[in-house]
Amino acid sequence: MKPLYDKIGVGYAQRRQPDPRIARAIQQALGDAHSVLNIGAGTGSYEPSDRDVTALEPSAEMIQQRPPGSATAHQGAAENLPFADQQFDAAMAVLTVHHWSDLNAGLREMRRVAKDRVVILTFDPAADYFWLADYIPEIIALDQPIMPKMDAFQAILGETNVEAVPVPHDCSDGFLGAYWRRPEAYLNPDVRSAISTFAKLDDISGALKQLEDDLASGAWDARYGDLMQEESLDIGYRLVVANWS
């Protein structure tokens, strides 16, 4: 099957720029790891520049968008890593585990190739969804089955530490929750094109029209305007870290 991002990844790098605050949290979680494998690496977001990074990505489209000078990228899947046991100090995976065909196999492979630690940025399906789900409830139905519960990581990786990653109001990485304080962004087809969830949804033109009308009438502000005072918001993104060193 053709990887999802071969279909939707065109222009992806422009909208999915790493946010420095999220990058800092990932860097801290990697600790003193020198060699790092980035699984589901995409265009290279959040790859640390001061470490020896190897990237693995299933989509040729995404690999082609990696900037000059970025880490060497191999095409392949998390469930069958073409690397030796404990070849890397750490393995990382950023907003990708929900795309894997076999979560347990992918986690076992991460555990196999990482000598010291595994760092995963993901979304907790048990968290409260932000206001967009009020307009498009199909998001919940779509995400609940594919987003791993937090105890799924511990079952394979052993003891894990789970930390909330609040999303800044001006987040530069255009994932689904990035625009919680910029509601008009979801009306932009270019924004939606860089978010995999929208590629999987059926016709949502009615929901988008309702959002547009509510923004124009002030109805959105009446319900959610308090969010405009928040600098960041916990909307379910989590950093999962397993450390054996």
JSON list of C-alpha atoms in Angstrom, two decimals:
[
{"chain": "A", "resi": 1, "resn": "MET", "atom": "CA", "xyz": [0.00, 0.00, 0.00]},
{"chain": "A", "resi": 2, "resn": "LYS", "atom": "CA", "xyz": [1.28, 3.46, -0.84]},
{"chain": "A", "resi": 3, "resn": "PRO", "atom": "CA", "xyz": [2.25, 5.34, 2.35]},
{"chain": "A", "resi": 4, "resn": "LEU", "atom": "CA", "xyz": [-0.31, 7.96, 3.40]},
{"chain": "A", "resi": 5, "resn": "TYR", "atom": "CA", "xyz": [2.22, 10.76, 3.21]},
{"chain": "A", "resi": 6, "resn": "ASP", "atom": "CA", "xyz": [3.10, 9.94, -0.39]},
{"chain": "A", "resi": 7, "resn": "LYS", "atom": "CA", "xyz": [-0.46, 11.11, -1.06]},
{"chain": "A", "resi": 8, "resn": "ILE", "atom": "CA", "xyz": [-0.83, 14.06, 1.31]},
{"chain": "A", "resi": 9, "resn": "GLY", "atom": "CA", "xyz": [2.76, 15.10, 1.96]},
{"chain": "A", "resi": 10, "resn": "VAL", "atom": "CA", "xyz": [3.19, 17.53, -0.96]},
{"chain": "A", "resi": 11, "resn": "GLY", "atom": "CA", "xyz": [4.17, 20.89, 0.53]},
{"chain": "A", "resi": 12, "resn": "TYR", "atom": "CA", "xyz": [4.14, 19.36, 4.01]},
{"chain": "A", "resi": 13, "resn": "ALA", "atom": "CA", "xyz": [7.47, 20.89, 5.07]},
{"chain": "A", "resi": 14, "resn": "GLN", "atom": "CA", "xyz": [6.12, 24.42, 4.69]},
{"chain": "A", "resi": 15, "resn": "ARG", "atom": "CA", "xyz": [3.35, 23.98, 7.25]},
{"chain": "A", "resi": 16, "resn": "ARG", "atom": "CA", "xyz": [5.05, 21.60, 9.65]},
{"chain": "A", "resi": 17, "resn": "GLN", "atom": "CA", "xyz": [7.95, 23.63, 10.99]},
{"chain": "A", "resi": 18, "resn": "PRO", "atom": "CA", "xyz": [9.23, 22.38, 14.36]},
{"chain": "A", "resi": 19, "resn": "ASP", "atom": "CA", "xyz": [8.13, 24.50, 17.31]},
{"chain": "A", "resi": 20, "resn": "PRO", "atom": "CA", "xyz": [11.18, 25.44, 19.42]},
{"chain": "A", "resi": 21, "resn": "ARG", "atom": "CA", "xyz": [9.38, 24.88, 22.74]},
{"chain": "A", "resi": 22, "resn": "ILE", "atom": "CA", "xyz": [8.32, 21.39, 21.79]},
{"chain": "A", "resi": 23, "resn": "ALA", "atom": "CA", "xyz": [11.79, 20.77, 20.35]},
{"chain": "A", "resi": 24, "resn": "ARG", "atom": "CA", "xyz": [13.29, 21.76, 23.70]},
{"chain": "A", "resi": 25, "resn": "ALA", "atom": "CA", "xyz": [11.17, 19.22, 25.54]},
{"chain": "A", "resi": 26, "resn": "ILE", "atom": "CA", "xyz": [12.24, 16.48, 23.13]},
{"chain": "A", "resi": 27, "resn": "GLN", "atom": "CA", "xyz": [15.90, 17.49, 23.43]},
{"chain": "A", "resi": 28, "resn": "GLN", "atom": "CA", "xyz": [15.71, 17.30, 27.21]},
{"chain": "A", "resi": 29, "resn": "ALA", "atom": "CA", "xyz": [14.04, 13.91, 27.05]},
{"chain": "A", "resi": 30, "resn": "LEU", "atom": "CA", "xyz": [16.86, 12.58, 24.86]},
{"chain": "A", "resi": 31, "resn": "GLY", "atom": "CA", "xyz": [19.28, 13.32, 27.69]},
{"chain": "A", "resi": 32, "resn": "ASP", "atom": "CA", "xyz": [22.91, 12.66, 26.86]},
{"chain": "A", "resi": 33, "resn": "ALA", "atom": "CA", "xyz": [22.19, 10.30, 23.95]},
{"chain": "A", "resi": 34, "resn": "HIS", "atom": "CA", "xyz": [24.71, 10.92, 21.17]},
{"chain": "A", "resi": 35, "resn": "SER", "atom": "CA", "xyz": [23.40, 8.61, 18.43]},
{"chain": "A", "resi": 36, "resn": "VAL", "atom": "CA", "xyz": [19.67, 8.87, 17.74]},
{"chain": "A", "resi": 37, "resn": "LEU", "atom": "CA", "xyz": [17.34, 7.04, 15.36]},
{"chain": "A", "resi": 38, "resn": "ASN", "atom": "CA", "xyz": [14.34, 9.13, 14.30]},
{"chain": "A", "resi": 39, "resn": "ILE", "atom": "CA", "xyz": [11.50, 6.81, 13.24]},
{"chain": "A", "resi": 40, "resn": "GLY", "atom": "CA", "xyz": [8.74, 8.15, 11.02]},
{"chain": "A", "resi": 41, "resn": "ALA", "atom": "CA", "xyz": [11.09, 11.07, 10.52]},
{"chain": "A", "resi": 42, "resn": "GLY", "atom": "CA", "xyz": [9.16, 12.86, 7.80]},
{"chain": "A", "resi": 43, "resn": "THR", "atom": "CA", "xyz": [10.90, 16.02, 6.66]},
{"chain": "A", "resi": 44, "resn": "GLY", "atom": "CA", "xyz": [13.19, 16.09, 9.68]},
{"chain": "A", "resi": 45, "resn": "SER", "atom": "CA", "xyz": [11.24, 18.11, 12.23]},
{"chain": "A", "resi": 46, "resn": "TYR", "atom": "CA", "xyz": [12.64, 17.88, 15.77]},
{"chain": "A", "resi": 47, "resn": "GLU", "atom": "CA", "xyz": [15.80, 16.08, 14.73]},
{"chain": "A", "resi": 48, "resn": "PRO", "atom": "CA", "xyz": [18.53, 17.44, 17.03]},
{"chain": "A", "resi": 49, "resn": "SER", "atom": "CA", "xyz": [21.33, 19.18, 15.18]},
{"chain": "A", "resi": 50, "resn": "ASP", "atom": "CA", "xyz": [23.99, 18.48, 17.80]},
{"chain": "A", "resi": 51, "resn": "ARG", "atom": "CA", "xyz": [23.77, 14.67, 17.72]},
{"chain": "A", "resi": 52, "resn": "ASP", "atom": "CA", "xyz": [24.47, 11.85, 15.29]},
{"chain": "A", "resi": 53, "resn": "VAL", "atom": "CA", "xyz": [20.98, 11.32, 13.82]},
{"chain": "A", "resi": 54, "resn": "THR", "atom": "CA", "xyz": [19.78, 8.62, 11.45]},
{"chain": "A", "resi": 55, "resn": "ALA", "atom": "CA", "xyz": [16.29, 8.95, 9.98]},
{"chain": "A", "resi": 56, "resn": "LEU", "atom": "CA", "xyz": [13.81, 6.29, 8.89]},
{"chain": "A", "resi": 57, "resn": "GLU", "atom": "CA", "xyz": [10.71, 7.25, 6.89]},
{"chain": "A", "resi": 58, "resn": "PRO", "atom": "CA", "xyz": [8.29, 5.13, 4.79]},
{"chain": "A", "resi": 59, "resn": "SER", "atom": "CA", "xyz": [7.25, 7.93, 2.41]},
{"chain": "A", "resi": 60, "resn": "ALA", "atom": "CA", "xyz": [9.45, 8.84, -0.54]},
{"chain": "A", "resi": 61, "resn": "GLU", "atom": "CA", "xyz": [7.54, 12.11, -0.85]},
{"chain": "A", "resi": 62, "resn": "MET", "atom": "CA", "xyz": [8.55, 13.11, 2.66]},
{"chain": "A", "resi": 63, "resn": "ILE", "atom": "CA", "xyz": [12.17, 12.05, 2.20]},
{"chain": "A", "resi": 64, "resn": "GLN", "atom": "CA", "xyz": [12.41, 14.24, -0.91]},
{"chain": "A", "resi": 65, "resn": "GLN", "atom": "CA", "xyz": [11.38, 17.27, 1.15]},
{"chain": "A", "resi": 66, "resn": "ARG", "atom": "CA", "xyz": [14.13, 16.85, 3.73]},
{"chain": "A", "resi": 67, "resn": "PRO", "atom": "CA", "xyz": [16.37, 19.94, 3.63]},
{"chain": "A", "resi": 68, "resn": "PRO", "atom": "CA", "xyz": [19.97, 19.82, 2.47]},
{"chain": "A", "resi": 69, "resn": "GLY", "atom": "CA", "xyz": [22.32, 18.80, 5.25]},
{"chain": "A", "resi": 70, "resn": "SER", "atom": "CA", "xyz": [19.70, 16.89, 7.22]},
{"chain": "A", "resi": 71, "resn": "ALA", "atom": "CA", "xyz": [20.36, 13.44, 8.63]},
{"chain": "A", "resi": 72, "resn": "THR", "atom": "CA", "xyz": [20.78, 10.48, 6.32]},
{"chain": "A", "resi": 73, "resn": "ALA", "atom": "CA", "xyz": [17.32, 9.03, 5.66]},
{"chain": "A", "resi": 74, "resn": "HIS", "atom": "CA", "xyz": [16.46, 5.40, 5.01]},
{"chain": "A", "resi": 75, "resn": "GLN", "atom": "CA", "xyz": [13.11, 4.39, 3.55]},
{"chain": "A", "resi": 76, "resn": "GLY", "atom": "CA", "xyz": [11.44, 1.79, 5.71]},
{"chain": "A", "resi": 77, "resn": "ALA", "atom": "CA", "xyz": [8.86, 1.02, 8.38]},
{"chain": "A", "resi": 78, "resn": "ALA", "atom": "CA", "xyz": [9.00, 1.08, 12.17]},
{"chain": "A", "resi": 79, "resn": "GLU", "atom": "CA", "xyz": [7.84, -2.52, 12.39]},
{"chain": "A", "resi": 80, "resn": "ASN", "atom": "CA", "xyz": [10.99, -3.83, 10.66]},
{"chain": "A", "resi": 81, "resn": "LEU", "atom": "CA", "xyz": [13.96, -1.61, 11.38]},
{"chain": "A", "resi": 82, "resn": "PRO", "atom": "CA", "xyz": [17.04, -2.34, 9.23]},
{"chain": "A", "resi": 83, "resn": "PHE", "atom": "CA", "xyz": [19.45, -1.76, 12.09]},
{"chain": "A", "resi": 84, "resn": "ALA", "atom": "CA", "xyz": [21.43, -3.84, 14.58]},
{"chain": "A", "resi": 85, "resn": "ASP", "atom": "CA", "xyz": [20.52, -4.44, 18.20]},
{"chain": "A", "resi": 86, "resn": "GLN", "atom": "CA", "xyz": [21.42, -1.46, 20.41]},
{"chain": "A", "resi": 87, "resn": "GLN", "atom": "CA", "xyz": [22.91, 0.36, 17.44]},
{"chain": "A", "resi": 88, "resn": "PHE", "atom": "CA", "xyz": [21.73, 3.74, 18.76]},
{"chain": "A", "resi": 89, "resn": "ASP", "atom": "CA", "xyz": [21.82, 5.39, 22.16]},
{"chain": "A", "resi": 90, "resn": "ALA", "atom": "CA", "xyz": [18.20, 6.45, 21.71]},
{"chain": "A", "resi": 91, "resn": "ALA", "atom": "CA", "xyz": [15.26, 6.07, 19.37]},
{"chain": "A", "resi": 92, "resn": "MET", "atom": "CA", "xyz": [12.66, 8.80, 18.91]},
{"chain": "A", "resi": 93, "resn": "ALA", "atom": "CA", "xyz": [9.26, 8.98, 17.20]},
{"chain": "A", "resi": 94, "resn": "VAL", "atom": "CA", "xyz": [7.33, 12.23, 16.84]},
{"chain": "A", "resi": 95, "resn": "LEU", "atom": "CA", "xyz": [3.58, 12.20, 16.12]},
{"chain": "A", "resi": 96, "resn": "THR", "atom": "CA", "xyz": [3.86, 9.01, 14.10]},
{"chain": "A", "resi": 97, "resn": "VAL", "atom": "CA", "xyz": [2.95, 5.94, 16.18]},
{"chain": "A", "resi": 98, "resn": "HIS", "atom": "CA", "xyz": [-0.74, 6.23, 15.27]},
{"chain": "A", "resi": 99, "resn": "HIS", "atom": "CA", "xyz": [0.21, 5.63, 11.64]},
{"chain": "A", "resi": 100, "resn": "TRP", "atom": "CA", "xyz": [2.02, 2.36, 12.30]},
{"chain": "A", "resi": 101, "resn": "SER", "atom": "CA", "xyz": [0.36, -0.85, 11.11]},
{"chain": "A", "resi": 102, "resn": "ASP", "atom": "CA", "xyz": [1.47, -2.74, 14.24]},
{"chain": "A", "resi": 103, "resn": "LEU", "atom": "CA", "xyz": [2.18, -0.62, 17.32]},
{"chain": "A", "resi": 104, "resn": "ASN", "atom": "CA", "xyz": [3.60, -3.43, 19.43]},
{"chain": "A", "resi": 105, "resn": "ALA", "atom": "CA", "xyz": [5.97, -4.54, 16.68]},
{"chain": "A", "resi": 106, "resn": "GLY", "atom": "CA", "xyz": [7.19, -0.98, 16.20]},
{"chain": "A", "resi": 107, "resn": "LEU", "atom": "CA", "xyz": [7.76, -0.47, 19.93]},
{"chain": "A", "resi": 108, "resn": "ARG", "atom": "CA", "xyz": [9.61, -3.76, 20.20]},
{"chain": "A", "resi": 109, "resn": "GLU", "atom": "CA", "xyz": [11.84, -2.66, 17.34]},
{"chain": "A", "resi": 110, "resn": "MET", "atom": "CA", "xyz": [12.51, 0.68, 19.04]},
{"chain": "A", "resi": 111, "resn": "ARG", "atom": "CA", "xyz": [13.42, -1.17, 22.22]},
{"chain": "A", "resi": 112, "resn": "ARG", "atom": "CA", "xyz": [15.70, -3.50, 20.28]},
{"chain": "A", "resi": 113, "resn": "VAL", "atom": "CA", "xyz": [17.80, -0.85, 18.52]},
{"chain": "A", "resi": 114, "resn": "ALA", "atom": "CA", "xyz": [17.96, 1.68, 21.40]},
{"chain": "A", "resi": 115, "resn": "LYS", "atom": "CA", "xyz": [20.63, 1.11, 24.02]},
{"chain": "A", "resi": 116, "resn": "ASP", "atom": "CA", "xyz": [19.55, 3.72, 26.57]},
{"chain": "A", "resi": 117, "resn": "ARG", "atom": "CA", "xyz": [16.16, 5.27, 25.90]},
{"chain": "A", "resi": 118, "resn": "VAL", "atom": "CA", "xyz": [13.07, 5.73, 23.76]},
{"chain": "A", "resi": 119, "resn": "VAL", "atom": "CA", "xyz": [11.33, 9.11, 23.36]},
{"chain": "A", "resi": 120, "resn": "ILE", "atom": "CA", "xyz": [7.86, 9.31, 21.78]},
{"chain": "A", "resi": 121, "resn": "LEU", "atom": "CA", "xyz": [5.65, 12.34, 21.21]},
{"chain": "A", "resi": 122, "resn": "THR", "atom": "CA", "xyz": [2.05, 11.25, 20.82]},
{"chain": "A", "resi": 123, "resn": "PHE", "atom": "CA", "xyz": [-1.55, 12.08, 21.73]},
{"chain": "A", "resi": 124, "resn": "ASP", "atom": "CA", "xyz": [-3.46, 10.64, 24.68]},
{"chain": "A", "resi": 125, "resn": "PRO", "atom": "CA", "xyz": [-6.92, 9.52, 23.47]},
{"chain": "A", "resi": 126, "resn": "ALA", "atom": "CA", "xyz": [-8.19, 9.76, 27.06]},
{"chain": "A", "resi": 127, "resn": "ALA", "atom": "CA", "xyz": [-7.57, 13.53, 27.11]},
{"chain": "A", "resi": 128, "resn": "ASP", "atom": "CA", "xyz": [-10.31, 16.08, 26.56]},
{"chain": "A", "resi": 129, "resn": "TYR", "atom": "CA", "xyz": [-10.51, 17.18, 22.94]},
{"chain": "A", "resi": 130, "resn": "PHE", "atom": "CA", "xyz": [-10.45, 20.88, 22.27]},
{"chain": "A", "resi": 131, "resn": "TRP", "atom": "CA", "xyz": [-13.25, 22.88, 20.68]},
{"chain": "A", "resi": 132, "resn": "LEU", "atom": "CA", "xyz": [-12.68, 21.67, 17.09]},
{"chain": "A", "resi": 133, "resn": "ALA", "atom": "CA", "xyz": [-14.32, 18.37, 18.01]},
{"chain": "A", "resi": 134, "resn": "ASP", "atom": "CA", "xyz": [-17.52, 20.28, 18.78]},
{"chain": "A", "resi": 135, "resn": "TYR", "atom": "CA", "xyz": [-17.67, 21.19, 15.10]},
{"chain": "A", "resi": 136, "resn": "ILE", "atom": "CA", "xyz": [-16.23, 17.95, 13.74]},
{"chain": "A", "resi": 137, "resn": "PRO", "atom": "CA", "xyz": [-17.07, 15.13, 16.21]},
{"chain": "A", "resi": 138, "resn": "GLU", "atom": "CA", "xyz": [-15.84, 12.64, 13.62]},
{"chain": "A", "resi": 139, "resn": "ILE", "atom": "CA", "xyz": [-12.34, 13.52, 14.79]},
{"chain": "A", "resi": 140, "resn": "ILE", "atom": "CA", "xyz": [-12.96, 11.70, 18.05]},
{"chain": "A", "resi": 141, "resn": "ALA", "atom": "CA", "xyz": [-14.35, 8.64, 16.29]},
{"chain": "A", "resi": 142, "resn": "LEU", "atom": "CA", "xyz": [-11.33, 8.64, 13.99]},
{"chain": "A", "resi": 143, "resn": "ASP", "atom": "CA", "xyz": [-8.64, 9.19, 16.61]},
{"chain": "A", "resi": 144, "resn": "GLN", "atom": "CA", "xyz": [-9.89, 6.98, 19.44]},
{"chain": "A", "resi": 145, "resn": "PRO", "atom": "CA", "xyz": [-9.14, 3.66, 17.67]},
{"chain": "A", "resi": 146, "resn": "ILE", "atom": "CA", "xyz": [-5.72, 4.65, 16.32]},
{"chain": "A", "resi": 147, "resn": "MET", "atom": "CA", "xyz": [-4.19, 6.68, 19.15]},
{"chain": "A", "resi": 148, "resn": "PRO", "atom": "CA", "xyz": [-2.47, 4.33, 21.62]},
{"chain": "A", "resi": 149, "resn": "LYS", "atom": "CA", "xyz": [-3.46, 4.54, 25.27]},
{"chain": "A", "resi": 150, "resn": "MET", "atom": "CA", "xyz": [-0.63, 5.43, 27.59]},
{"chain": "A", "resi": 151, "resn": "ASP", "atom": "CA", "xyz": [-0.44, 1.98, 29.18]},
{"chain": "A", "resi": 152, "resn": "ALA", "atom": "CA", "xyz": [0.22, 0.46, 25.75]},
{"chain": "A", "resi": 153, "resn": "PHE", "atom": "CA", "xyz": [3.72, 1.91, 25.81]},
{"chain": "A", "resi": 154, "resn": "GLN", "atom": "CA", "xyz": [4.54, 0.56, 29.24]},
{"chain": "A", "resi": 155, "resn": "ALA", "atom": "CA", "xyz": [3.44, -2.94, 28.22]},
{"chain": "A", "resi": 156, "resn": "ILE", "atom": "CA", "xyz": [6.27, -3.11, 25.66]},
{"chain": "A", "resi": 157, "resn": "LEU", "atom": "CA", "xyz": [8.87, -0.62, 26.86]},
{"chain": "A", "resi": 158, "resn": "GLY", "atom": "CA", "xyz": [8.66, -1.24, 30.59]},
{"chain": "A", "resi": 159, "resn": "GLU", "atom": "CA", "xyz": [8.48, 1.64, 33.05]},
{"chain": "A", "resi": 160, "resn": "THR", "atom": "CA", "xyz": [7.76, 4.90, 31.27]},
{"chain": "A", "resi": 161, "resn": "ASN", "atom": "CA", "xyz": [7.51, 8.54, 32.25]},
{"chain": "A", "resi": 162, "resn": "VAL", "atom": "CA", "xyz": [4.62, 10.45, 30.65]},
{"chain": "A", "resi": 163, "resn": "GLU", "atom": "CA", "xyz": [4.71, 14.24, 30.55]},
{"chain": "A", "resi": 164, "resn": "ALA", "atom": "CA", "xyz": [2.14, 16.70, 29.23]},
{"chain": "A", "resi": 165, "resn": "VAL", "atom": "CA", "xyz": [3.34, 18.86, 26.33]},
{"chain": "A", "resi": 166, "resn": "PRO", "atom": "CA", "xyz": [1.24, 22.05, 26.31]},
{"chain": "A", "resi": 167, "resn": "VAL", "atom": "CA", "xyz": [0.72, 23.51, 22.85]},
{"chain": "A", "resi": 168, "resn": "PRO", "atom": "CA", "xyz": [1.78, 27.18, 22.53]},
{"chain": "A", "resi": 169, "resn": "HIS", "atom": "CA", "xyz": [-0.82, 29.55, 21.11]},
{"chain": "A", "resi": 170, "resn": "ASP", "atom": "CA", "xyz": [1.50, 30.44, 18.22]},
{"chain": "A", "resi": 171, "resn": "CYS", "atom": "CA", "xyz": [2.78, 26.91, 17.61]},
{"chain": "A", "resi": 172, "resn": "SER", "atom": "CA", "xyz": [4.77, 26.78, 14.38]},
{"chain": "A", "resi": 173, "resn": "ASP", "atom": "CA", "xyz": [4.18, 23.07, 13.83]},
{"chain": "A", "resi": 174, "resn": "GLY", "atom": "CA", "xyz": [0.81, 22.81, 12.11]},
{"chain": "A", "resi": 175, "resn": "PHE", "atom": "CA", "xyz": [-0.48, 19.54, 13.57]},
{"chain": "A", "resi": 176, "resn": "LEU", "atom": "CA", "xyz": [-4.16, 19.10, 14.37]},
{"chain": "A", "resi": 177, "resn": "GLY", "atom": "CA", "xyz": [-4.18, 20.93, 17.70]},
{"chain": "A", "resi": 178, "resn": "ALA", "atom": "CA", "xyz": [-1.72, 23.67, 16.78]},
{"chain": "A", "resi": 179, "resn": "TYR", "atom": "CA", "xyz": [-4.38, 26.25, 15.93]},
{"chain": "A", "resi": 180, "resn": "TRP", "atom": "CA", "xyz": [-6.51, 26.02, 19.07]},
{"chain": "A", "resi": 181, "resn": "ARG", "atom": "CA", "xyz": [-6.23, 29.83, 19.49]},
{"chain": "A", "resi": 182, "resn": "ARG", "atom": "CA", "xyz": [-6.31, 30.57, 15.75]},
{"chain": "A", "resi": 183, "resn": "PRO", "atom": "CA", "xyz": [-9.68, 29.09, 14.72]},
{"chain": "A", "resi": 184, "resn": "GLU", "atom": "CA", "xyz": [-9.74, 30.76, 11.33]},
{"chain": "A", "resi": 185, "resn": "ALA", "atom": "CA", "xyz": [-6.74, 28.65, 10.31]},
{"chain": "A", "resi": 186, "resn": "TYR", "atom": "CA", "xyz": [-8.89, 25.53, 10.01]},
{"chain": "A", "resi": 187, "resn": "LEU", "atom": "CA", "xyz": [-10.80, 27.22, 7.19]},
{"chain": "A", "resi": 188, "resn": "ASN", "atom": "CA", "xyz": [-7.60, 27.33, 5.12]},
{"chain": "A", "resi": 189, "resn": "PRO", "atom": "CA", "xyz": [-7.31, 24.28, 2.82]},
{"chain": "A", "resi": 190, "resn": "ASP", "atom": "CA", "xyz": [-3.52, 24.60, 2.82]},
{"chain": "A", "resi": 191, "resn": "VAL", "atom": "CA", "xyz": [-3.48, 24.26, 6.60]},
{"chain": "A", "resi": 192, "resn": "ARG", "atom": "CA", "xyz": [-5.76, 21.23, 6.48]},
{"chain": "A", "resi": 193, "resn": "SER", "atom": "CA", "xyz": [-3.66, 19.62, 3.76]},
{"chain": "A", "resi": 194, "resn": "ALA", "atom": "CA", "xyz": [-0.74, 19.28, 6.19]},
{"chain": "A", "resi": 195, "resn": "ILE", "atom": "CA", "xyz": [-2.86, 17.51, 8.84]},
{"chain": "A", "resi": 196, "resn": "SER", "atom": "CA", "xyz": [-3.36, 13.80, 8.27]},
{"chain": "A", "resi": 197, "resn": "THR", "atom": "CA", "xyz": [-6.66, 13.70, 10.17]},
{"chain": "A", "resi": 198, "resn": "PHE", "atom": "CA", "xyz": [-8.37, 15.86, 7.54]},
{"chain": "A", "resi": 199, "resn": "ALA", "atom": "CA", "xyz": [-7.19, 13.55, 4.76]},
{"chain": "A", "resi": 200, "resn": "LYS", "atom": "CA", "xyz": [-9.11, 10.71, 6.42]},
{"chain": "A", "resi": 201, "resn": "LEU", "atom": "CA", "xyz": [-12.37, 12.58, 7.04]},
{"chain": "A", "resi": 202, "resn": "ASP", "atom": "CA", "xyz": [-15.34, 12.50, 4.72]},
{"chain": "A", "resi": 203, "resn": "ASP", "atom": "CA", "xyz": [-17.03, 15.69, 3.55]},
{"chain": "A", "resi": 204, "resn": "ILE", "atom": "CA", "xyz": [-16.84, 18.29, 6.35]},
{"chain": "A", "resi": 205, "resn": "SER", "atom": "CA", "xyz": [-17.89, 21.29, 4.29]},
{"chain": "A", "resi": 206, "resn": "GLY", "atom": "CA", "xyz": [-20.95, 21.78, 6.51]},
{"chain": "A", "resi": 207, "resn": "ALA", "atom": "CA", "xyz": [-18.85, 21.85, 9.67]},
{"chain": "A", "resi": 208, "resn": "LEU", "atom": "CA", "xyz": [-16.40, 24.30, 8.16]},
{"chain": "A", "resi": 209, "resn": "LYS", "atom": "CA", "xyz": [-19.25, 26.54, 7.03]},
{"chain": "A", "resi": 210, "resn": "GLN", "atom": "CA", "xyz": [-20.64, 26.52, 10.57]},
{"chain": "A", "resi": 211, "resn": "LEU", "atom": "CA", "xyz": [-17.24, 27.47, 11.96]},
{"chain": "A", "resi": 212, "resn": "GLU", "atom": "CA", "xyz": [-16.93, 30.27, 9.41]},
{"chain": "A", "resi": 213, "resn": "ASP", "atom": "CA", "xyz": [-20.40, 31.58, 10.29]},
{"chain": "A", "resi": 214, "resn": "ASP", "atom": "CA", "xyz": [-19.72, 31.40, 14.03]},
{"chain": "A", "resi": 215, "resn": "LEU", "atom": "CA", "xyz": [-16.47, 33.32, 13.66]},
{"chain": "A", "resi": 216, "resn": "ALA", "atom": "CA", "xyz": [-18.25, 36.00, 11.67]},
{"chain": "A", "resi": 217, "resn": "SER", "atom": "CA", "xyz": [-21.20, 36.29, 14.06]},
{"chain": "A", "resi": 218, "resn": "GLY", "atom": "CA", "xyz": [-19.20, 36.18, 17.28]},
{"chain": "A", "resi": 219, "resn": "ALA", "atom": "CA", "xyz": [-20.76, 32.89, 18.37]},
{"chain": "A", "resi": 220, "resn": "TRP", "atom": "CA", "xyz": [-17.37, 31.18, 18.48]},
{"chain": "A", "resi": 221, "resn": "ASP", "atom": "CA", "xyz": [-15.95, 33.94, 20.64]},
{"chain": "A", "resi": 222, "resn": "ALA", "atom": "CA", "xyz": [-18.93, 33.77, 22.99]},
{"chain": "A", "resi": 223, "resn": "ARG", "atom": "CA", "xyz": [-18.28, 30.06, 23.62]},
{"chain": "A", "resi": 224, "resn": "TYR", "atom": "CA", "xyz": [-14.52, 29.84, 23.46]},
{"chain": "A", "resi": 225, "resn": "GLY", "atom": "CA", "xyz": [-13.23, 33.40, 23.71]},
{"chain": "A", "resi": 226, "resn": "ASP", "atom": "CA", "xyz": [-11.65, 32.77, 27.12]},
{"chain": "A", "resi": 227, "resn": "LEU", "atom": "CA", "xyz": [-9.00, 30.73, 25.32]},
{"chain": "A", "resi": 228, "resn": "MET", "atom": "CA", "xyz": [-7.64, 33.94, 23.84]},
{"chain": "A", "resi": 229, "resn": "GLN", "atom": "CA", "xyz": [-6.13, 34.73, 27.25]},
{"chain": "A", "resi": 230, "resn": "GLU", "atom": "CA", "xyz": [-4.13, 31.48, 27.37]},
{"chain": "A", "resi": 231, "resn": "GLU", "atom": "CA", "xyz": [-0.51, 31.35, 26.28]},
{"chain": "A", "resi": 232, "resn": "SER", "atom": "CA", "xyz": [-0.50, 27.54, 25.98]},
{"chain": "A", "resi": 233, "resn": "LEU", "atom": "CA", "xyz": [-2.98, 24.74, 26.45]},
{"chain": "A", "resi": 234, "resn": "ASP", "atom": "CA", "xyz": [-2.83, 21.08, 27.42]},
{"chain": "A", "resi": 235, "resn": "ILE", "atom": "CA", "xyz": [-4.96, 19.38, 24.78]},
{"chain": "A", "resi": 236, "resn": "GLY", "atom": "CA", "xyz": [-3.61, 15.87, 25.13]},
{"chain": "A", "resi": 237, "resn": "TYR", "atom": "CA", "xyz": [-0.15, 15.80, 23.59]},
{"chain": "A", "resi": 238, "resn": "ARG", "atom": "CA", "xyz": [2.22, 13.65, 25.64]},
{"chain": "A", "resi": 239, "resn": "LEU", "atom": "CA", "xyz": [5.92, 12.86, 25.77]},
{"chain": "A", "resi": 240, "resn": "VAL", "atom": "CA", "xyz": [6.52, 9.21, 26.62]},
{"chain": "A", "resi": 241, "resn": "VAL", "atom": "CA", "xyz": [10.04, 8.36, 27.79]},
{"chain": "A", "resi": 242, "resn": "ALA", "atom": "CA", "xyz": [11.51, 4.97, 28.65]},
{"chain": "A", "resi": 243, "resn": "ASN", "atom": "CA", "xyz": [15.04, 5.07, 30.04]},
{"chain": "A", "resi": 244, "resn": "TRP", "atom": "CA", "xyz": [17.29, 2.07, 30.75]},
{"chain": "A", "resi": 245, "resn": "SER", "atom": "CA", "xyz": [20.59, 3.87, 31.39]}
]
